[in-house]
Amino acid sequence: MDIDSGITAWMLISTALVLLMVPGLAMFYGGLVRTKNVIGTMMHSYAAIAIVGVIWAVCGYSMAFGENILGGWFGWNWDYFFLKGIDSSIMEDYRIPELVYAMFQGKFAIITPALIAGAFAERVKFRGYCIFIALWSLIVYNPLCHWVWDDGGFLYGKAIDFAGGTVIHISAGIAGLVAAFYLGARHGYPKTAMHPNNLVMTVTGAGLLWVGWFGFNAGSSVSSGLQTAQALSATQVAAASGALSWMLIEFAVHKKATSLGFVSGILAGLVAVTPAAGDVPVYGAMILGFIASVICYFAILLKNKLGYDDSLDVFGIHGIAGIFGALGLTFVLRAGSGADSMLEQLRYQTEGVLASLVYSGVLTLVLLVFVDKIFGLRMSPGEQKAGIDHTQHGEHGYRMNNLV
Amino acid sequence: MDIDSGITAWMLISTALVLLMVPGLAMFYGGLVRTKNVIGTMMHSYAAIAIVGVIWAVCGYSMAFGENILGGWFGWNWDYFFLKGIDSSIMEDYRIPELVYAMFQGKFAIITPALIAGAFAERVKFRGYCIFIALWSLIVYNPLCHWVWDDGGFLYGKAIDFAGGTVIHISAGIAGLVAAFYLGARHGYPKTAMHPNNLVMTVTGAGLLWVGWFGFNAGSSVSSGLQTAQALSATQVAAASGALSWMLIEFAVHKKATSLGFVSGILAGLVAVTPAAGDVPVYGAMILGFIASVICYFAILLKNKLGYDDSLDVFGIHGIAGIFGALGLTFVLRAGSGADSMLEQLRYQTEGVLASLVYSGVLTLVLLVFVDKIFGLRMSPGEQKAGIDHTQHGEHGYRMNNLV
Amino acid sequence: MDIDSGITAWMLISTALVLLMVPGLAMFYGGLVRTKNVIGTMMHSYAAIAIVGVIWAVCGYSMAFGENILGGWFGWNWDYFFLKGIDSSIMEDYRIPELVYAMFQGKFAIITPALIAGAFAERVKFRGYCIFIALWSLIVYNPLCHWVWDDGGFLYGKAIDFAGGTVIHISAGIAGLVAAFYLGARHGYPKTAMHPNNLVMTVTGAGLLWVGWFGFNAGSSVSSGLQTAQALSATQVAAASGALSWMLIEFAVHKKATSLGFVSGILAGLVAVTPAAGDVPVYGAMILGFIASVICYFAILLKNKLGYDDSLDVFGIHGIAGIFGALGLTFVLRAGSGADSMLEQLRYQTEGVLASLVYSGVLTLVLLVFVDKIFGLRMSPGEQKAGIDHTQHGEHGYRMNNLV
Amino acid sequence: MKLITAIIQEDKLDDVREALIQADITRITVSRVAGHGRQDDIDIYRGQQIAPSLIAKIEMKIACNDEFVNIAVDTILKTARHGEGTIGDGKIWITPIEECIRIRTGEKGGSAI
Amino acid sequence: MKLITAIIQEDKLDDVREALIQADITRITVSRVAGHGRQDDIDIYRGQQIAPSLIAKIEMKIACNDEFVNIAVDTILKTARHGEGTIGDGKIWITPIEECIRIRTGEKGGSAI
Amino acid sequence: MKLITAIIQEDKLDDVREALIQADITRITVSRVAGHGRQDDIDIYRGQQIAPSLIAKIEMKIACNDEFVNIAVDTILKTARHGEGTIGDGKIWITPIEECIRIRTGEKGGSAI
Ligand SMILES: Nc1ncnc2c1ncn2[C@@H]1O[C@H](COP(=O)(O)OP(=O)(O)O)[C@@H](O)[C@H]1O
Ligand SMILES: Nc1ncnc2c1ncn2[C@@H]1O[C@H](COP(=O)(O)OP(=O)(O)O)[C@@H](O)[C@H]1O
Ligand SMILES: Nc1ncnc2c1ncn2[C@@H]1O[C@H](COP(=O)(O)OP(=O)(O)O)[C@@H](O)[C@H]1O
């Protein structure tokens, strides 16, 4: 079959929209840290786009979508090496040039390690971080992606993971949790009050993330038709209801609704609906979004009790809402989607979640130890006091009001 | 007929573009208020996306596009309730999944109450605001939308309102005016100088609004063809000529062209061309944009004389340019568009404008009184001094340079 | 042939994406100057959108894509005047409404003069600037565009310039260089340290530029198929490898990787791949991006030695990477693209580069002298000390932390 | 000549400034500071209440001739208080000035104030 | 009564503040300043190293009764130093206060500190 | 020892700082303040001219030994003036310092300046 210009157009723009999530995430995270770390935190997102962006084109696509090797640990296909062999191939079933698909998938590979960075914000060295995400992308992300989305993968076709609940949010969430434990808390945490330096930017970034998520979820249909529309609607409604839910909780608890709570609710809703987007009706998405915020809210309260320092709540939001979404979607699937019985589907979903949790959790720990020992990852208290921006980048984020 | 993947792609992306207007508007308005109110002002835009976003999916689409009930006051269709019945319907005439259409229209419902907020910036309680926009969306927006855009609506097919001049800008503009009068001025206005806290953000936000407006206007063609291109061109040219016009006026009057004037001109041009976009040729759009800025400029000077506090000039720009655009388009219509005689068309346009002004104006007043008395809307002078951010949200927008 | 809705959708959205580059560029440049000039610098980008936006619709499209007049200096077609004659024409070969094409091309005309502004940031009068870019657009850009992209142009079909290396980046780069020399350095340069006021905004702006560049390059295929996908992939990969390359250089030289270096690398990669995007395979784009950063890095070091004040390195990045990309693409062309022999192609490329350098360089100088003498362009040292924002616009960019 | 330094709450700046002008004390210099004292000021961050270690305050400096000191102090005391006085309302201290010069004219002493 | 003014490095603010509180000096006022002295602080801008003409510092003001001056000064000296003392660690100066008033209560003198 | 406090216009900071360094006064502390005096500073907001109630200024503090006071003051007077002196050029005041300590070394008195 020929290329379909409409589908191609939507996949091209979806790729651009997912790219928009990188500045979106950089703004979101960057606004939440202290002034002295704003550039460093944004660079965590941006570095991913360069490092993983190159890795993906070189060998990532091959590892994720090549034929099984090493017993299916990951894939390989020399045609995909440097994307050389697909320069002009057309995907018959999707009716798009394969390069678009490779680029769209590449954005997912980029965004995932960038998400993790929130868990160890304000305390890692930039060089170590760069090496860590390069390795993480190769060893954790690419295999996971292969298992779930390549038709040779052992989880393929069982667990429903429309746009990356297990592959992306759960794997990033647990990696964040492990990193938060391994690296320990920021100097001064939790005694010192650490205020967001620029909530205005965080709120703006959340808006861009929402926009980008349309590409993320609706693009995952790899079409431009009914399911695309369904995925977009589910995304929109889940985000709205997640935000509403968090706002109502805060009204109830504090009599004030914070903007940070609001945008956290947006994220919780978006994450929860990600694995489900193309397979749940609108009211299902609404329910997922609503409950996700409730669960995340209390998960974060619990974290504050437990006292570990998942600085920007990567596990608290991406991990928790990701797990909830992956399991919860079972109960609100569109009639006809998924396995015959709900129970069977739930088992598949649980398998997917566990695979991601265990694989990503264990390998992340190994990588952290490796990188920290060999290259150095954790910043010293003195460096932390001076800030990432100055010590790692030789810059200052803002000088708009300074005399210096 | 089947789904057309190209049209669907454009409608999906138009939906995303209109969503981009929410952070755009939040930045635009947020930059214009004083520092202590920046988060609260941005939350006015964001809250709409959650509250109206949910309402629209639950019953808004049904009220707007269902069959006439209560003598055509609004519509209703149980199939549209929670969008359940349209989960997989295709719109034959547009060749897109109905869900996309519902989502695209939903963005309009979201943006309209968010616009109003600029008129009573810096002085309303967040809880009251949330209730107000929920009711306003239900009682004002949905019926108006039904009248003009549903084929059962009594204004349908007469007044030309391509992308929402009457439904959106005029109704929001007059609502803002009424609110500004009902709520009274901000504490200290006009004696105290109230400087924009972040014009840089306002200018950036205006840029995003322009981009989003392409989805807003060109998406309103619900196609991806000639009229779409015409609407996009009209939008582009009107915005440019609006900005140019305002800039020239300021050069003439002050010998300096301000950035706020420039972006106000962009908005004036965009608003004026909104009802006309698909039905006027490029030079017509250029004229509309150019004159809109002139009129708005003097309308705002007049406001300063009259002394009421439409804080961010919602009526001065959206109301005035909206009315001008709705009436003015009559004179620059593409040959063959509209009614047989110009006079007849002008009568239709006037009807549309008046319907919107009267209906929105009166109902807004009722809602304001209701919400203010029952839930409380106006902030006390003490709260206003302390700022919305602290009193309503328990947050501070920026701490980038603070010691606290 | 009929309109293809998919291609039209992609061209519409490409137009919107290129528009997004205007706020992107405004943020990028705006963040790099000193606080007192932030609004003025952003307005340099925004003014282009109004001024050139109007000029393009009036006569720019006609000059660029009309039939040869004055011996082919530029084109003219009365049908294109005010775009009146193409209100409903369809381009048979591209299968899109001609208006979309006109608007897409118009964005290029807008962005080009906006690029130049970086070279004389912080020291020109706004009125003079407006007149300068209006004339530059008419006399430099439109003819150049005609030569390279109109089938009557004398460079058409020889030099490969997929998305505007010669027409846009080289012509803007050399114009910037000439302006930097003609206008002289900023008051206090290089003795006074001039720190970027808001690197956070610069980094964010670079993200938007990357997103917009997808429209810029992939849109230049004027299709939605294989070549579009190829162009998008090349763009993505070149940007990533450009950023990576600059980061590695800085790690090697300073042991610190700056965010400004990173985003400069993004730009270098994007600029270098622009003329090549649709005609080089992924690995070719990767090589171009990688080398472009190396060359630009050392070009800027050289500039610092030479001591002229190309404030934001317009020549150092757009000029240098543009020239490198235009010539370098010869060596990495996809098999079958370009002339029979590499040498012949290199000659064509060199011709294109030289034509752009000479024509733009000379005419820019003429225009600068003219505008400076008649209307005044350079700000006095006193005005420079007080800042563009206050003297030219009567505004202040930020007051978020001020008491005033 | 004395230098009066007053640390006041942010929201009282306008009131104090205007009252001083009424009392014919039109020349003042103001800056942003942050203080630690007995006051609290709670923000909410994802469900947690966090109190900053320092609270934003305004510092006001008035150089004045000796006969104006009492008027200035009284004016500030009256207008900077929240209600009957709230924790965090701030402090005033007075230090001696030995010489004062107007840059524009070079005038010195009391007339330069 | 004396006014102690200390110019310290940014990263020492928390330490000094906490040490003062330990020493029972709980009321302080802090602000951002920039200083020129002997210290350097290099940023990188597109391959160039640039040194700002002024370096960010923190100014701390403590109004205290005479008997507390030594404790306050010693505490600052001990905690504001980097290691054995690094260029740029800053300076303390002490000026006399003639009167001090608590705005909340109107109290004057030593008890208002 | 004296403390010289100068309130000057924003655009004169660089000039004054450099002139002081020329005059061998290399240690200064600078901060942003806002002042109310006789000066106006107009912005335009949608066709309206608005004057802020406070105008941005720079405060410069120099602790110096008595013999340097005149040089410092003269240098500031000369460089901080716009032309023959413009409204808003600012003010200098001088207050006594009782003690001065360098944090890095603990040195006291005149040599610590
Ligand atoms: N002794 C002092 N030295 C310096 N600043 C002080 C002193 N006492 C009070 N302040 C300033 O005044 C502010 C208000 O003081 P606080 O103790 O909170 O209120 P109150 O004096 O009404 O009890 C503090 O935040 C601090 O900035
Ligand atoms: N005489 C002075 N007057 C005003 N500020 C001073 C003076 N001496 C030092 N400072 C402030 O203290 C800071 C540190 O001084 P510096 O000379 O760099 O270190 P050190 O005193 O340890 O040699 C300076 O940046 C300046 O802000
Ligand atoms: N008596 C004073 N107390 C405090 N600050 C003063 C005093 N006099 C002048 N200033 C500061 O100096 C600035 C300039 O004063 P202004 O009256 O405008 O100019 P001039 O002194 O040249 O007439 C004011 O904005 C204010 O910040």
PDB file of N, CA, C and O in Angstrom, chain A residues 26-64:
ATOM      1  N   ALA A  26      11.560  20.365  31.066  1.00  0.00           N
ATOM      2  CA  ALA A  26      12.639  21.192  31.604  1.00  0.00           C
ATOM      3  C   ALA A  26      12.061  22.364  32.390  1.00  0.00           C
ATOM      4  O   ALA A  26      12.557  22.722  33.460  1.00  0.00           O
ATOM      5  N   MET A  27      11.006  22.970  31.889  1.00  0.00           N
ATOM      6  CA  MET A  27      10.381  24.075  32.603  1.00  0.00           C
ATOM      7  C   MET A  27       9.707  23.578  33.880  1.00  0.00           C
ATOM      8  O   MET A  27       9.782  24.208  34.930  1.00  0.00           O
ATOM      9  N   PHE A  28       9.021  22.455  33.747  1.00  0.00           N
ATOM     10  CA  PHE A  28       8.298  21.908  34.895  1.00  0.00           C
ATOM     11  C   PHE A  28       9.264  21.628  36.035  1.00  0.00           C
ATOM     12  O   PHE A  28       9.090  22.104  37.153  1.00  0.00           O
ATOM     13  N   TYR A  29      10.288  20.853  35.751  1.00  0.00           N
ATOM     14  CA  TYR A  29      11.269  20.511  36.777  1.00  0.00           C
ATOM     15  C   TYR A  29      12.100  21.725  37.181  1.00  0.00           C
ATOM     16  O   TYR A  29      12.376  21.946  38.349  1.00  0.00           O
ATOM     17  N   GLY A  30      12.508  22.493  36.178  1.00  0.00           N
ATOM     18  CA  GLY A  30      13.382  23.632  36.446  1.00  0.00           C
ATOM     19  C   GLY A  30      12.761  24.627  37.408  1.00  0.00           C
ATOM     20  O   GLY A  30      13.447  25.216  38.249  1.00  0.00           O
ATOM     21  N   GLY A  31      11.467  24.815  37.308  1.00  0.00           N
ATOM     22  CA  GLY A  31      10.801  25.764  38.189  1.00  0.00           C
ATOM     23  C   GLY A  31      10.712  25.295  39.631  1.00  0.00           C
ATOM     24  O   GLY A  31      10.552  26.101  40.546  1.00  0.00           O
ATOM     25  N   LEU A  32      10.814  23.986  39.840  1.00  0.00           N
ATOM     26  CA  LEU A  32      10.582  23.439  41.180  1.00  0.00           C
ATOM     27  C   LEU A  32      11.820  23.417  42.068  1.00  0.00           C
ATOM     28  O   LEU A  32      11.715  23.246  43.273  1.00  0.00           O
ATOM     29  N   VAL A  33      12.981  23.552  41.467  1.00  0.00           N
ATOM     30  CA  VAL A  33      14.187  23.490  42.282  1.00  0.00           C
ATOM     31  C   VAL A  33      14.576  24.877  42.779  1.00  0.00           C
ATOM     32  O   VAL A  33      13.896  25.858  42.484  1.00  0.00           O
ATOM     33  N   ARG A  34      15.678  24.936  43.507  1.00  0.00           N
ATOM     34  CA  ARG A  34      16.122  26.244  43.984  1.00  0.00           C
ATOM     35  C   ARG A  34      16.921  26.953  42.901  1.00  0.00           C
ATOM     36  O   ARG A  34      17.473  26.316  42.001  1.00  0.00           O
ATOM     37  N   THR A  35      16.952  28.265  43.002  1.00  0.00           N
ATOM     38  CA  THR A  35      17.539  29.089  41.944  1.00  0.00           C
ATOM     39  C   THR A  35      18.909  28.618  41.492  1.00  0.00           C
ATOM     40  O   THR A  35      19.204  28.609  40.292  1.00  0.00           O
ATOM     41  N   LYS A  36      19.704  28.196  42.412  1.00  0.00           N
ATOM     42  CA  LYS A  36      21.086  27.847  42.064  1.00  0.00           C
ATOM     43  C   LYS A  36      21.185  26.579  41.247  1.00  0.00           C
ATOM     44  O   LYS A  36      22.261  26.242  40.755  1.00  0.00           O
ATOM     45  N   ASN A  37      20.075  25.862  41.096  1.00  0.00           N
ATOM     46  CA  ASN A  37      20.103  24.595  40.367  1.00  0.00           C
ATOM     47  C   ASN A  37      19.220  24.597  39.122  1.00  0.00           C
ATOM     48  O   ASN A  37      19.000  23.553  38.514  1.00  0.00           O
ATOM     49  N   VAL A  38      18.722  25.753  38.747  1.00  0.00           N
ATOM     50  CA  VAL A  38      17.708  25.765  37.693  1.00  0.00           C
ATOM     51  C   VAL A  38      18.275  25.341  36.329  1.00  0.00           C
ATOM     52  O   VAL A  38      17.687  24.533  35.607  1.00  0.00           O
ATOM     53  N   ILE A  39      19.423  25.851  35.998  1.00  0.00           N
ATOM     54  CA  ILE A  39      20.030  25.491  34.710  1.00  0.00           C
ATOM     55  C   ILE A  39      20.391  24.002  34.695  1.00  0.00           C
ATOM     56  O   ILE A  39      20.104  23.284  33.730  1.00  0.00           O
ATOM     57  N   GLY A  40      20.977  23.550  35.771  1.00  0.00           N
ATOM     58  CA  GLY A  40      21.381  22.147  35.840  1.00  0.00           C
ATOM     59  C   GLY A  40      20.190  21.219  35.691  1.00  0.00           C
ATOM     60  O   GLY A  40      20.259  20.195  34.999  1.00  0.00           O
ATOM     61  N   THR A  41      19.089  21.597  36.302  1.00  0.00           N
ATOM     62  CA  THR A  41      17.901  20.750  36.234  1.00  0.00           C
ATOM     63  C   THR A  41      17.316  20.760  34.828  1.00  0.00           C
ATOM     64  O   THR A  41      16.882  19.719  34.323  1.00  0.00           O
ATOM     65  N   MET A  42      17.303  21.911  34.196  1.00  0.00           N
ATOM     66  CA  MET A  42      16.812  21.944  32.821  1.00  0.00           C
ATOM     67  C   MET A  42      17.727  21.140  31.902  1.00  0.00           C
ATOM     68  O   MET A  42      17.275  20.451  30.987  1.00  0.00           O
ATOM     69  N   MET A  43      19.008  21.228  32.159  1.00  0.00           N
ATOM     70  CA  MET A  43      19.959  20.487  31.327  1.00  0.00           C
ATOM     71  C   MET A  43      19.760  18.977  31.465  1.00  0.00           C
ATOM     72  O   MET A  43      20.115  18.224  30.555  1.00  0.00           O
ATOM     73  N   HIS A  44      19.235  18.533  32.585  1.00  0.00           N
ATOM     74  CA  HIS A  44      18.942  17.105  32.693  1.00  0.00           C
ATOM     75  C   HIS A  44      17.967  16.667  31.606  1.00  0.00           C
ATOM     76  O   HIS A  44      18.098  15.592  31.036  1.00  0.00           O
ATOM     77  N   SER A  45      16.977  17.493  31.344  1.00  0.00           N
ATOM     78  CA  SER A  45      16.052  17.154  30.259  1.00  0.00           C
ATOM     79  C   SER A  45      16.730  17.302  28.901  1.00  0.00           C
ATOM     80  O   SER A  45      16.591  16.453  28.028  1.00  0.00           O
ATOM     81  N   TYR A  46      17.427  18.406  28.735  1.00  0.00           N
ATOM     82  CA  TYR A  46      17.988  18.677  27.418  1.00  0.00           C
ATOM     83  C   TYR A  46      19.088  17.686  27.053  1.00  0.00           C
ATOM     84  O   TYR A  46      19.208  17.289  25.893  1.00  0.00           O
ATOM     85  N   ALA A  47      19.896  17.315  28.042  1.00  0.00           N
ATOM     86  CA  ALA A  47      20.987  16.396  27.726  1.00  0.00           C
ATOM     87  C   ALA A  47      20.426  15.108  27.137  1.00  0.00           C
ATOM     88  O   ALA A  47      21.015  14.520  26.222  1.00  0.00           O
ATOM     89  N   ALA A  48      19.281  14.683  27.638  1.00  0.00           N
ATOM     90  CA  ALA A  48      18.692  13.437  27.139  1.00  0.00           C
ATOM     91  C   ALA A  48      18.427  13.520  25.646  1.00  0.00           C
ATOM     92  O   ALA A  48      18.595  12.548  24.903  1.00  0.00           O
ATOM     93  N   ILE A  49      17.993  14.678  25.219  1.00  0.00           N
ATOM     94  CA  ILE A  49      17.620  14.810  23.817  1.00  0.00           C
ATOM     95  C   ILE A  49      18.839  14.684  22.909  1.00  0.00           C
ATOM     96  O   ILE A  49      18.745  14.181  21.785  1.00  0.00           O
ATOM     97  N   ALA A  50      19.990  15.106  23.406  1.00  0.00           N
ATOM     98  CA  ALA A  50      21.203  14.988  22.591  1.00  0.00           C
ATOM     99  C   ALA A  50      21.763  13.581  22.688  1.00  0.00           C
ATOM    100  O   ALA A  50      22.039  12.931  21.677  1.00  0.00           O
ATOM    101  N   ILE A  51      21.920  13.114  23.916  1.00  0.00           N
ATOM    102  CA  ILE A  51      22.597  11.829  24.114  1.00  0.00           C
ATOM    103  C   ILE A  51      21.732  10.684  23.599  1.00  0.00           C
ATOM    104  O   ILE A  51      22.156   9.894  22.753  1.00  0.00           O
ATOM    105  N   VAL A  52      20.518  10.599  24.118  1.00  0.00           N
ATOM    106  CA  VAL A  52      19.663   9.503  23.685  1.00  0.00           C
ATOM    107  C   VAL A  52      19.244   9.703  22.228  1.00  0.00           C
ATOM    108  O   VAL A  52      19.088   8.740  21.482  1.00  0.00           O
ATOM    109  N   GLY A  53      19.102  10.965  21.846  1.00  0.00           N
ATOM    110  CA  GLY A  53      18.759  11.232  20.450  1.00  0.00           C
ATOM    111  C   GLY A  53      19.772  10.613  19.490  1.00  0.00           C
ATOM    112  O   GLY A  53      19.397  10.030  18.462  1.00  0.00           O
ATOM    113  N   VAL A  54      21.039  10.730  19.825  1.00  0.00           N
ATOM    114  CA  VAL A  54      22.062  10.144  18.969  1.00  0.00           C
ATOM    115  C   VAL A  54      22.089   8.618  19.115  1.00  0.00           C
ATOM    116  O   VAL A  54      22.104   7.883  18.125  1.00  0.00           O
ATOM    117  N   ILE A  55      22.067   8.166  20.363  1.00  0.00           N
ATOM    118  CA  ILE A  55      22.099   6.713  20.595  1.00  0.00           C
ATOM    119  C   ILE A  55      20.966   6.016  19.862  1.00  0.00           C
ATOM    120  O   ILE A  55      21.144   4.956  19.258  1.00  0.00           O
ATOM    121  N   TRP A  56      19.790   6.602  19.935  1.00  0.00           N
ATOM    122  CA  TRP A  56      18.622   5.967  19.314  1.00  0.00           C
ATOM    123  C   TRP A  56      18.838   5.767  17.822  1.00  0.00           C
ATOM    124  O   TRP A  56      18.551   4.703  17.272  1.00  0.00           O
ATOM    125  N   ALA A  57      19.354   6.829  17.180  1.00  0.00           N
ATOM    126  CA  ALA A  57      19.563   6.710  15.736  1.00  0.00           C
ATOM    127  C   ALA A  57      20.666   5.712  15.425  1.00  0.00           C
ATOM    128  O   ALA A  57      20.606   4.992  14.424  1.00  0.00           O
ATOM    129  N   VAL A  58      21.666   5.646  16.272  1.00  0.00           N
ATOM    130  CA  VAL A  58      22.761   4.723  16.012  1.00  0.00           C
ATOM    131  C   VAL A  58      22.304   3.279  16.215  1.00  0.00           C
ATOM    132  O   VAL A  58      22.377   2.455  15.297  1.00  0.00           O
ATOM    133  N   CYS A  59      21.821   2.969  17.414  1.00  0.00           N
ATOM    134  CA  CYS A  59      21.537   1.559  17.671  1.00  0.00           C
ATOM    135  C   CYS A  59      20.273   1.317  18.477  1.00  0.00           C
ATOM    136  O   CYS A  59      19.822   0.184  18.620  1.00  0.00           O
ATOM    137  N   GLY A  60      19.658   2.389  18.997  1.00  0.00           N
ATOM    138  CA  GLY A  60      18.493   2.190  19.863  1.00  0.00           C
ATOM    139  C   GLY A  60      17.326   1.563  19.118  1.00  0.00           C
ATOM    140  O   GLY A  60      16.707   0.600  19.594  1.00  0.00           O
ATOM    141  N   TYR A  61      17.047   2.091  17.950  1.00  0.00           N
ATOM    142  CA  TYR A  61      15.912   1.567  17.190  1.00  0.00           C
ATOM    143  C   TYR A  61      16.143   0.103  16.864  1.00  0.00           C
ATOM    144  O   TYR A  61      15.219  -0.714  16.917  1.00  0.00           O
ATOM    145  N   SER A  62      17.379  -0.212  16.592  1.00  0.00           N
ATOM    146  CA  SER A  62      17.728  -1.589  16.277  1.00  0.00           C
ATOM    147  C   SER A  62      17.521  -2.495  17.488  1.00  0.00           C
ATOM    148  O   SER A  62      16.965  -3.583  17.385  1.00  0.00           O
ATOM    149  N   MET A  63      17.960  -2.017  18.659  1.00  0.00           N
ATOM    150  CA  MET A  63      17.793  -2.831  19.865  1.00  0.00           C
ATOM    151  C   MET A  63      16.323  -2.991  20.233  1.00  0.00           C
ATOM    152  O   MET A  63      15.900  -4.021  20.763  1.00  0.00           O
ATOM    153  N   ALA A  64      15.542  -1.984  19.968  1.00  0.00           N
ATOM    154  CA  ALA A  64      14.145  -2.051  20.359  1.00  0.00           C
ATOM    155  C   ALA A  64      13.303  -2.807  19.341  1.00  0.00           C
ATOM    156  O   ALA A  64      12.411  -3.579  19.716  1.00  0.00           O
TER     157      ALA A  64
END
